[in-house]
mmCIF file of C-alpha atoms in Angstrom:
data_model
loop_
_atom_site.group_PDB
_atom_site.id
_atom_site.type_symbol
_atom_site.label_atom_id
_atom_site.label_comp_id
_atom_site.label_asym_id
_atom_site.label_seq_id
_atom_site.Cartn_x
_atom_site.Cartn_y
_atom_site.Cartn_z
ATOM 1 C CA UNK A 5 18.707 -17.127 30.942
ATOM 2 C CA UNK A 6 18.483 -14.390 33.538
ATOM 3 C CA UNK A 7 15.006 -12.859 33.701
ATOM 4 C CA UNK A 8 16.298 -9.518 35.006
ATOM 5 C CA UNK A 9 18.567 -9.039 31.972
ATOM 6 C CA UNK A 10 15.741 -9.683 29.500
ATOM 7 C CA UNK A 11 13.380 -7.505 31.541
ATOM 8 C CA UNK A 12 15.932 -4.675 31.399
ATOM 9 C CA UNK A 13 16.165 -4.971 27.595
ATOM 10 C CA UNK A 14 12.348 -4.806 27.392
ATOM 11 C CA UNK A 15 12.146 -1.775 29.666
ATOM 12 C CA UNK A 16 10.672 -3.653 32.659
ATOM 13 C CA UNK A 17 13.621 -3.394 35.025
ATOM 14 C CA UNK A 18 11.765 -0.832 37.184
ATOM 15 C CA UNK A 19 8.727 -3.113 37.604
ATOM 16 C CA UNK A 20 9.877 -5.590 40.254
ATOM 17 C CA UNK A 21 6.432 -7.184 40.771
ATOM 18 C CA UNK A 22 6.341 -8.018 37.054
ATOM 19 C CA UNK A 23 9.786 -9.626 37.199
ATOM 20 C CA UNK A 24 8.882 -11.653 40.275
ATOM 21 C CA UNK A 25 5.618 -12.817 38.712
ATOM 22 C CA UNK A 26 7.463 -13.801 35.497
ATOM 23 C CA UNK A 27 9.902 -15.842 37.528
ATOM 24 C CA UNK A 28 7.009 -17.610 39.206
ATOM 25 C CA UNK A 29 5.381 -18.386 35.858
ATOM 26 C CA UNK A 30 8.665 -19.700 34.517
ATOM 27 C CA UNK A 31 9.068 -22.113 37.425
ATOM 28 C CA UNK A 32 5.460 -23.210 36.947
ATOM 29 C CA UNK A 33 6.196 -23.958 33.295
ATOM 30 C CA UNK A 34 9.186 -26.118 34.187
ATOM 31 C CA UNK A 35 7.092 -28.108 36.687
ATOM 32 C CA UNK A 36 3.943 -28.625 34.642
ATOM 33 C CA UNK A 37 5.252 -29.386 31.128
ATOM 34 C CA UNK A 38 8.198 -29.283 28.826
ATOM 35 C CA UNK A 39 8.005 -26.156 26.692
ATOM 36 C CA UNK A 40 10.521 -27.499 24.157
ATOM 37 C CA UNK A 41 7.813 -29.982 23.008
ATOM 38 C CA UNK A 42 5.733 -26.961 21.962
ATOM 39 C CA UNK A 43 8.680 -25.530 20.060
ATOM 40 C CA UNK A 44 9.310 -22.763 22.613
ATOM 41 C CA UNK A 45 12.879 -22.070 23.592
ATOM 42 C CA UNK A 46 14.151 -20.829 26.879
ATOM 43 C CA UNK A 47 14.536 -17.177 25.793
ATOM 44 C CA UNK A 48 11.097 -17.120 24.224
ATOM 45 C CA UNK A 49 9.601 -18.747 27.326
ATOM 46 C CA UNK A 50 11.063 -16.034 29.562
ATOM 47 C CA UNK A 51 9.792 -13.284 27.241
ATOM 48 C CA UNK A 52 6.258 -14.786 27.158
ATOM 49 C CA UNK A 53 6.241 -15.108 30.948
ATOM 50 C CA UNK A 54 7.252 -11.441 31.188
ATOM 51 C CA UNK A 55 4.423 -10.434 28.864
ATOM 52 C CA UNK A 56 1.838 -12.456 30.803
ATOM 53 C CA UNK A 57 3.033 -10.834 34.040
ATOM 54 C CA UNK A 58 3.028 -7.352 32.480
ATOM 55 C CA UNK A 59 -0.573 -7.825 31.265
ATOM 56 C CA UNK A 60 -1.600 -9.006 34.698
ATOM 57 C CA UNK A 61 -0.223 -5.856 36.364
ATOM 58 C CA UNK A 62 -1.462 -3.566 33.530
ATOM 59 C CA UNK A 63 2.087 -2.559 32.514
ATOM 60 C CA UNK A 64 2.874 -1.526 28.979
ATOM 61 C CA UNK A 65 4.796 -4.254 27.166
ATOM 62 C CA UNK A 66 6.734 -3.721 23.921
ATOM 63 C CA UNK A 67 5.443 -6.588 21.733
ATOM 64 C CA UNK A 68 7.566 -5.620 18.724
ATOM 65 C CA UNK A 69 10.784 -5.696 20.695
ATOM 66 C CA UNK A 70 9.759 -8.989 22.283
ATOM 67 C CA UNK A 71 9.154 -10.565 18.891
ATOM 68 C CA UNK A 72 12.574 -9.321 17.701
ATOM 69 C CA UNK A 73 14.333 -10.721 20.761
ATOM 70 C CA UNK A 74 12.597 -14.061 20.524
ATOM 71 C CA UNK A 75 13.917 -14.613 16.973
ATOM 72 C CA UNK A 76 10.458 -15.715 15.784
ATOM 73 C CA UNK A 77 7.931 -14.268 13.406
ATOM 74 C CA UNK A 78 4.903 -12.446 14.829
ATOM 75 C CA UNK A 79 2.513 -15.263 13.958
ATOM 76 C CA UNK A 80 4.802 -17.877 15.538
ATOM 77 C CA UNK A 81 5.230 -15.770 18.629
ATOM 78 C CA UNK A 82 1.476 -15.304 19.086
ATOM 79 C CA UNK A 83 0.927 -19.043 18.569
ATOM 80 C CA UNK A 84 3.592 -19.813 21.216
ATOM 81 C CA UNK A 85 2.109 -17.175 23.551
ATOM 82 C CA UNK A 86 -1.378 -18.747 23.302
ATOM 83 C CA UNK A 87 -0.012 -22.282 23.812
ATOM 84 C CA UNK A 88 1.978 -21.299 26.870
ATOM 85 C CA UNK A 89 -0.892 -19.290 28.303
ATOM 86 C CA UNK A 90 -3.290 -22.167 27.883
ATOM 87 C CA UNK A 91 -0.756 -24.568 29.382
ATOM 88 C CA UNK A 92 -0.423 -22.350 32.492
ATOM 89 C CA UNK A 93 -4.144 -21.887 32.729
ATOM 90 C CA UNK A 94 -3.724 -18.119 32.870
ATOM 91 C CA UNK A 95 -6.307 -15.828 31.302
ATOM 92 C CA UNK A 96 -5.549 -12.158 30.968
ATOM 93 C CA UNK A 97 -8.468 -9.822 31.536
ATOM 94 C CA UNK A 98 -8.933 -6.221 30.531
ATOM 95 C CA UNK A 99 -11.352 -4.113 32.569
ATOM 96 C CA UNK A 100 -13.285 -1.356 30.788
ATOM 97 C CA UNK A 101 -13.119 0.906 33.837
ATOM 98 C CA UNK A 102 -9.339 0.663 34.000
ATOM 99 C CA UNK A 103 -9.115 1.479 30.335
ATOM 100 C CA UNK A 104 -11.370 4.482 30.763
ATOM 101 C CA UNK A 105 -9.272 5.804 33.626
ATOM 102 C CA UNK A 106 -5.967 5.089 31.909
ATOM 103 C CA UNK A 107 -6.934 6.829 28.641
ATOM 104 C CA UNK A 108 -9.005 9.585 30.250
ATOM 105 C CA UNK A 109 -12.257 8.472 28.638
ATOM 106 C CA UNK A 110 -14.451 7.608 31.618
ATOM 107 C CA UNK A 111 -17.664 8.653 29.862
ATOM 108 C CA UNK A 112 -17.153 5.830 27.307
ATOM 109 C CA UNK A 113 -17.572 3.077 29.906
ATOM 110 C CA UNK A 114 -21.351 2.620 29.587
ATOM 111 C CA UNK A 115 -21.181 2.765 25.774
ATOM 112 C CA UNK A 116 -18.478 0.071 25.663
ATOM 113 C CA UNK A 117 -20.352 -2.207 28.049
ATOM 114 C CA UNK A 118 -23.584 -1.823 26.035
ATOM 115 C CA UNK A 119 -21.728 -2.463 22.786
ATOM 116 C CA UNK A 120 -20.017 -5.587 24.138
ATOM 117 C CA UNK A 121 -23.312 -7.066 25.332
ATOM 118 C CA UNK A 122 -25.000 -6.381 22.021
ATOM 119 C CA UNK A 123 -22.072 -7.843 20.088
ATOM 120 C CA UNK A 124 -22.188 -11.058 22.158
ATOM 121 C CA UNK A 125 -25.940 -11.480 21.571
ATOM 122 C CA UNK A 126 -25.799 -10.849 17.824
ATOM 123 C CA UNK A 127 -22.660 -12.895 17.322
ATOM 124 C CA UNK A 128 -24.107 -15.899 19.155
ATOM 125 C CA UNK A 129 -27.390 -15.608 17.231
ATOM 126 C CA UNK A 130 -25.472 -16.057 13.962
ATOM 127 C CA UNK A 131 -23.433 -19.070 15.141
ATOM 128 C CA UNK A 132 -24.885 -22.638 15.054
ATOM 129 C CA UNK A 133 -25.776 -24.113 18.479
ATOM 130 C CA UNK A 134 -22.859 -26.516 18.407
ATOM 131 C CA UNK A 135 -20.325 -23.707 18.370
ATOM 132 C CA UNK A 136 -21.906 -21.358 20.898
ATOM 133 C CA UNK A 137 -20.511 -23.156 23.946
ATOM 134 C CA UNK A 138 -16.885 -22.906 22.700
ATOM 135 C CA UNK A 139 -16.984 -19.134 21.976
ATOM 136 C CA UNK A 140 -14.862 -17.120 24.383
ATOM 137 C CA UNK A 141 -15.656 -13.399 24.668
ATOM 138 C CA UNK A 142 -13.427 -12.962 27.728
ATOM 139 C CA UNK A 143 -10.315 -12.270 25.687
ATOM 140 C CA UNK A 144 -8.927 -8.753 26.089
ATOM 141 C CA UNK A 145 -8.979 -8.091 22.339
ATOM 142 C CA UNK A 146 -12.790 -7.784 22.387
ATOM 143 C CA UNK A 147 -12.776 -5.218 25.190
ATOM 144 C CA UNK A 148 -9.939 -3.233 23.546
ATOM 145 C CA UNK A 149 -11.627 -3.208 20.118
ATOM 146 C CA UNK A 150 -14.956 -2.082 21.599
ATOM 147 C CA UNK A 151 -13.202 0.671 23.525
ATOM 148 C CA UNK A 152 -11.346 1.861 20.416
ATOM 149 C CA UNK A 153 -14.494 1.913 18.257
ATOM 150 C CA UNK A 154 -16.488 3.827 20.869
ATOM 151 C CA UNK A 155 -13.696 6.406 21.205
ATOM 152 C CA UNK A 156 -13.574 6.753 17.440
ATOM 153 C CA UNK A 157 -17.326 7.175 17.247
ATOM 154 C CA UNK A 158 -17.292 9.881 19.935
ATOM 155 C CA UNK A 159 -14.290 11.564 18.264
ATOM 156 C CA UNK A 160 -11.865 10.956 21.131
ATOM 157 C CA UNK A 161 -8.190 10.293 20.535
ATOM 158 C CA UNK A 162 -6.980 6.918 21.771
ATOM 159 C CA UNK A 163 -3.536 5.381 21.117
ATOM 160 C CA UNK A 164 -4.310 2.284 19.050
ATOM 161 C CA UNK A 165 -0.799 0.819 19.375
ATOM 162 C CA UNK A 166 -0.940 1.152 23.177
ATOM 163 C CA UNK A 167 -4.360 -0.612 23.187
ATOM 164 C CA UNK A 168 -2.946 -3.486 21.121
ATOM 165 C CA UNK A 169 -0.005 -3.844 23.481
ATOM 166 C CA UNK A 170 -2.318 -3.859 26.486
ATOM 167 C CA UNK A 171 -4.555 -6.601 25.142
ATOM 168 C CA UNK A 172 -1.554 -8.691 23.998
ATOM 169 C CA UNK A 173 -2.649 -9.377 20.457
ATOM 170 C CA UNK A 174 -1.527 -8.607 16.916
ATOM 171 C CA UNK A 175 -2.636 -5.682 14.812
ATOM 172 C CA UNK A 176 -4.204 -8.060 12.237
ATOM 173 C CA UNK A 177 -6.373 -9.748 14.878
ATOM 174 C CA UNK A 178 -7.314 -6.401 16.401
ATOM 175 C CA UNK A 179 -8.398 -5.139 12.941
ATOM 176 C CA UNK A 180 -10.433 -8.319 12.285
ATOM 177 C CA UNK A 181 -12.312 -8.032 15.566
ATOM 178 C CA UNK A 182 -12.908 -4.301 15.073
ATOM 179 C CA UNK A 183 -14.343 -4.915 11.605
ATOM 180 C CA UNK A 184 -16.622 -7.674 12.914
ATOM 181 C CA UNK A 185 -17.875 -5.442 15.682
ATOM 182 C CA UNK A 186 -18.519 -2.530 13.341
ATOM 183 C CA UNK A 187 -20.500 -4.765 10.967
ATOM 184 C CA UNK A 188 -22.643 -6.483 13.572
ATOM 185 C CA UNK A 189 -23.224 -3.431 15.809
ATOM 186 C CA UNK A 190 -23.126 -0.489 13.452
ATOM 187 C CA UNK A 191 -25.681 1.376 15.557
ATOM 188 C CA UNK A 192 -23.243 1.398 18.468
ATOM 189 C CA UNK A 193 -19.743 1.269 16.944
ATOM 190 C CA UNK A 194 -20.234 2.417 13.339
ATOM 191 C CA UNK A 195 -19.430 5.818 11.949
ATOM 192 C CA UNK A 196 -21.860 7.213 9.398
ATOM 193 C CA UNK A 197 -20.118 8.314 6.246
ATOM 194 C CA UNK A 198 -21.963 9.818 3.339
ATOM 195 C CA UNK A 199 -20.691 8.385 0.059
ATOM 196 C CA UNK A 200 -20.648 10.988 -2.688
ATOM 197 C CA UNK A 201 -19.901 10.742 -6.349
ATOM 198 C CA UNK A 202 -16.443 12.188 -6.898
ATOM 199 C CA UNK A 203 -17.563 13.525 -10.299
ATOM 200 C CA UNK A 204 -20.223 15.675 -8.688
ATOM 201 C CA UNK A 205 -17.811 17.196 -6.154
ATOM 202 C CA UNK A 206 -15.385 19.907 -7.187
ATOM 203 C CA UNK A 207 -11.993 19.802 -5.635
ATOM 204 C CA UNK A 208 -10.534 22.630 -3.604
ATOM 205 C CA UNK A 209 -8.248 23.559 -6.478
ATOM 206 C CA UNK A 210 -11.214 24.051 -8.801
ATOM 207 C CA UNK A 211 -13.024 26.149 -6.234
ATOM 208 C CA UNK A 212 -10.056 28.474 -5.786
ATOM 209 C CA UNK A 213 -9.665 28.723 -9.532
ATOM 210 C CA UNK A 214 -13.331 29.287 -10.369
ATOM 211 C CA UNK A 215 -14.106 32.057 -7.917
ATOM 212 C CA UNK A 216 -11.541 34.673 -9.198
ATOM 213 C CA UNK A 217 -12.530 34.028 -12.797
ATOM 214 C CA UNK A 218 -16.168 34.512 -11.958
ATOM 215 C CA UNK A 219 -15.420 37.783 -10.137
ATOM 216 C CA UNK A 220 -13.370 38.905 -13.112
ATOM 217 C CA UNK A 221 -16.208 37.999 -15.434
ATOM 218 C CA UNK A 222 -18.650 40.042 -13.371
ATOM 219 C CA UNK A 223 -16.362 43.084 -13.397
ATOM 220 C CA UNK A 224 -15.980 42.911 -17.181
ATOM 221 C CA UNK A 225 -19.724 42.569 -17.640
ATOM 222 C CA UNK A 226 -20.276 45.892 -15.870
ATOM 223 C CA UNK A 227 -18.045 47.789 -18.291
ATOM 224 C CA UNK A 228 -19.262 46.156 -21.507
ATOM 225 C CA UNK A 229 -22.235 43.890 -22.021
ATOM 226 C CA UNK A 230 -21.112 42.758 -25.476
ATOM 227 C CA UNK A 231 -19.369 39.393 -24.979
ATOM 228 C CA UNK A 232 -19.774 36.180 -26.940
ATOM 229 C CA UNK A 233 -20.848 32.867 -25.519
ATOM 230 C CA UNK A 234 -17.403 31.393 -26.178
ATOM 231 C CA UNK A 235 -15.772 34.038 -24.007
ATOM 232 C CA UNK A 236 -18.253 33.350 -21.214
ATOM 233 C CA UNK A 237 -17.548 29.649 -21.329
ATOM 234 C CA UNK A 238 -13.832 30.344 -21.338
ATOM 235 C CA UNK A 239 -14.091 32.537 -18.248
ATOM 236 C CA UNK A 240 -16.208 30.007 -16.382
ATOM 237 C CA UNK A 241 -13.638 27.273 -16.869
ATOM 238 C CA UNK A 242 -11.047 26.579 -14.132
ATOM 239 C CA UNK A 243 -7.455 27.550 -14.768
ATOM 240 C CA UNK A 244 -6.104 24.045 -15.321
ATOM 241 C CA UNK A 245 -8.940 23.297 -17.785
ATOM 242 C CA UNK A 246 -8.322 26.488 -19.697
ATOM 243 C CA UNK A 247 -4.621 25.648 -19.888
ATOM 244 C CA UNK A 248 -5.496 22.148 -21.144
ATOM 245 C CA UNK A 249 -7.730 23.599 -23.816
ATOM 246 C CA UNK A 250 -5.048 26.049 -24.921
ATOM 247 C CA UNK A 251 -2.461 23.274 -25.110
ATOM 248 C CA UNK A 252 -4.833 21.183 -27.207
ATOM 249 C CA UNK A 253 -5.474 24.114 -29.563
ATOM 250 C CA UNK A 254 -1.748 24.739 -29.943
ATOM 251 C CA UNK A 255 -1.216 21.046 -30.734
ATOM 252 C CA UNK A 256 -3.959 21.118 -33.393
ATOM 253 C CA UNK A 257 -2.433 24.200 -34.995
ATOM 254 C CA UNK A 258 0.993 22.584 -35.067
ATOM 255 C CA UNK A 259 -0.476 19.396 -36.547
ATOM 256 C CA UNK A 260 -2.328 21.244 -39.270
ATOM 257 C CA UNK A 261 0.806 23.228 -40.178
ATOM 258 C CA UNK A 262 2.875 20.055 -40.434
ATOM 259 C CA UNK A 263 0.240 18.287 -42.593
ATOM 260 C CA UNK A 264 -0.071 21.294 -44.924
ATOM 261 C CA UNK A 265 3.719 21.490 -45.386
ATOM 262 C CA UNK A 266 3.824 17.762 -46.164
ATOM 263 C CA UNK A 267 1.110 18.201 -48.824
ATOM 264 C CA UNK A 268 3.101 20.971 -50.494
ATOM 265 C CA UNK A 269 6.321 19.006 -50.689
ATOM 266 C CA UNK A 270 4.710 15.734 -51.646
ATOM 267 C CA UNK A 271 4.941 14.817 -55.378
ATOM 268 C CA UNK A 272 2.022 13.717 -57.463
ATOM 269 C CA UNK A 273 1.809 9.892 -57.308
ATOM 270 C CA UNK A 274 0.186 9.692 -60.804
ATOM 271 C CA UNK A 275 3.155 11.365 -62.479
ATOM 272 C CA UNK A 276 5.828 8.767 -63.431
ATOM 273 C CA UNK A 277 9.256 9.306 -62.094
ATOM 274 C CA UNK A 278 12.159 9.672 -64.474
ATOM 275 C CA UNK A 279 15.568 8.502 -63.510
ATOM 276 C CA UNK A 280 18.331 11.062 -64.014
ATOM 277 C CA UNK A 281 20.856 10.255 -66.695
ATOM 278 C CA UNK A 282 24.442 9.911 -65.774
ATOM 279 C CA UNK A 283 26.835 11.278 -68.466
ATOM 280 C CA UNK A 284 30.312 9.891 -68.185
ATOM 281 C CA UNK A 285 33.025 11.024 -70.598
ATOM 282 C CA UNK A 286 34.383 8.214 -72.748
ATOM 283 C CA UNK A 287 38.150 7.844 -72.512
ATOM 284 C CA UNK A 288 40.021 8.676 -75.748
ATOM 285 C CA UNK A 289 41.649 5.795 -77.666
ATOM 286 C CA UNK A 290 45.356 5.673 -76.975
ATOM 287 C CA UNK A 291 47.542 3.915 -79.478
ATOM 288 C CA UNK A 292 49.872 1.518 -77.810
ATOM 289 C CA UNK A 293 52.960 0.494 -79.768
ATOM 290 C CA UNK A 294 53.990 -3.103 -79.212
ATOM 291 C CA UNK A 295 57.672 -3.645 -79.837
ATOM 292 C CA UNK A 296 58.380 -6.309 -82.371
ATOM 293 C CA UNK A 297 60.422 -9.220 -81.266
ATOM 294 C CA UNK A 298 63.859 -9.398 -82.834
ATOM 295 C CA UNK A 299 64.521 -12.423 -84.884
#
């Protein structure tokens, strides 16, 4: 399969260094191992080599289009990508400084570096000693997640999809790492949110409805001070609650009228019922002459 044709379909035809590096990685794959043993076809191998080369040169790579062209699911593609990357011995790195310059958030660089160091210390402290040596924090997803959380904390807009494409991971893995970082390092990455009881907070609709009714109530109180407590409660209610109360009152009136009409038309159950008599006229007797048989 021609690498240039696939690169053109992925929007990488203008990046000649990426295409050359992908061709080099493809030849290295053919020399070192057989990719078909790993369940990776030729087209998928070319696409993965292009993605590795694009991440090396910090070029945006369309992961969704690559998964569609490979004919695999996203999980299978990521598994094949990791297997091929480990087989080649290539590790993609993502520098915090380059991210800050690319997204225009240079002032986040010290916060991201401090957050990453704290996350490594706290994460390793939780793990047992046998698993600490095998933990790899050099993957780009950790740097990208820390950069995204810091930008979110400082209320800076960062394209999350572009970050995921740069680090070469899936959205599910990015969300998992972000959640883990926010839980372990809430003082650096977390966003304080005050939880309030929704019953104690009035919605905007109620606020807009209450204010005019209160103003109207105050104007009426200036003209006449004689008003009952029921009228005051009615004025203080929001519009939708007043309408609900009026509908309920109308329903109760209709129900009472139906019940009263049923009581009037209903007969007394103690009084026995008498069946109506049917008077049919009896037919008059008609004399029928039977002719005598002739002897």
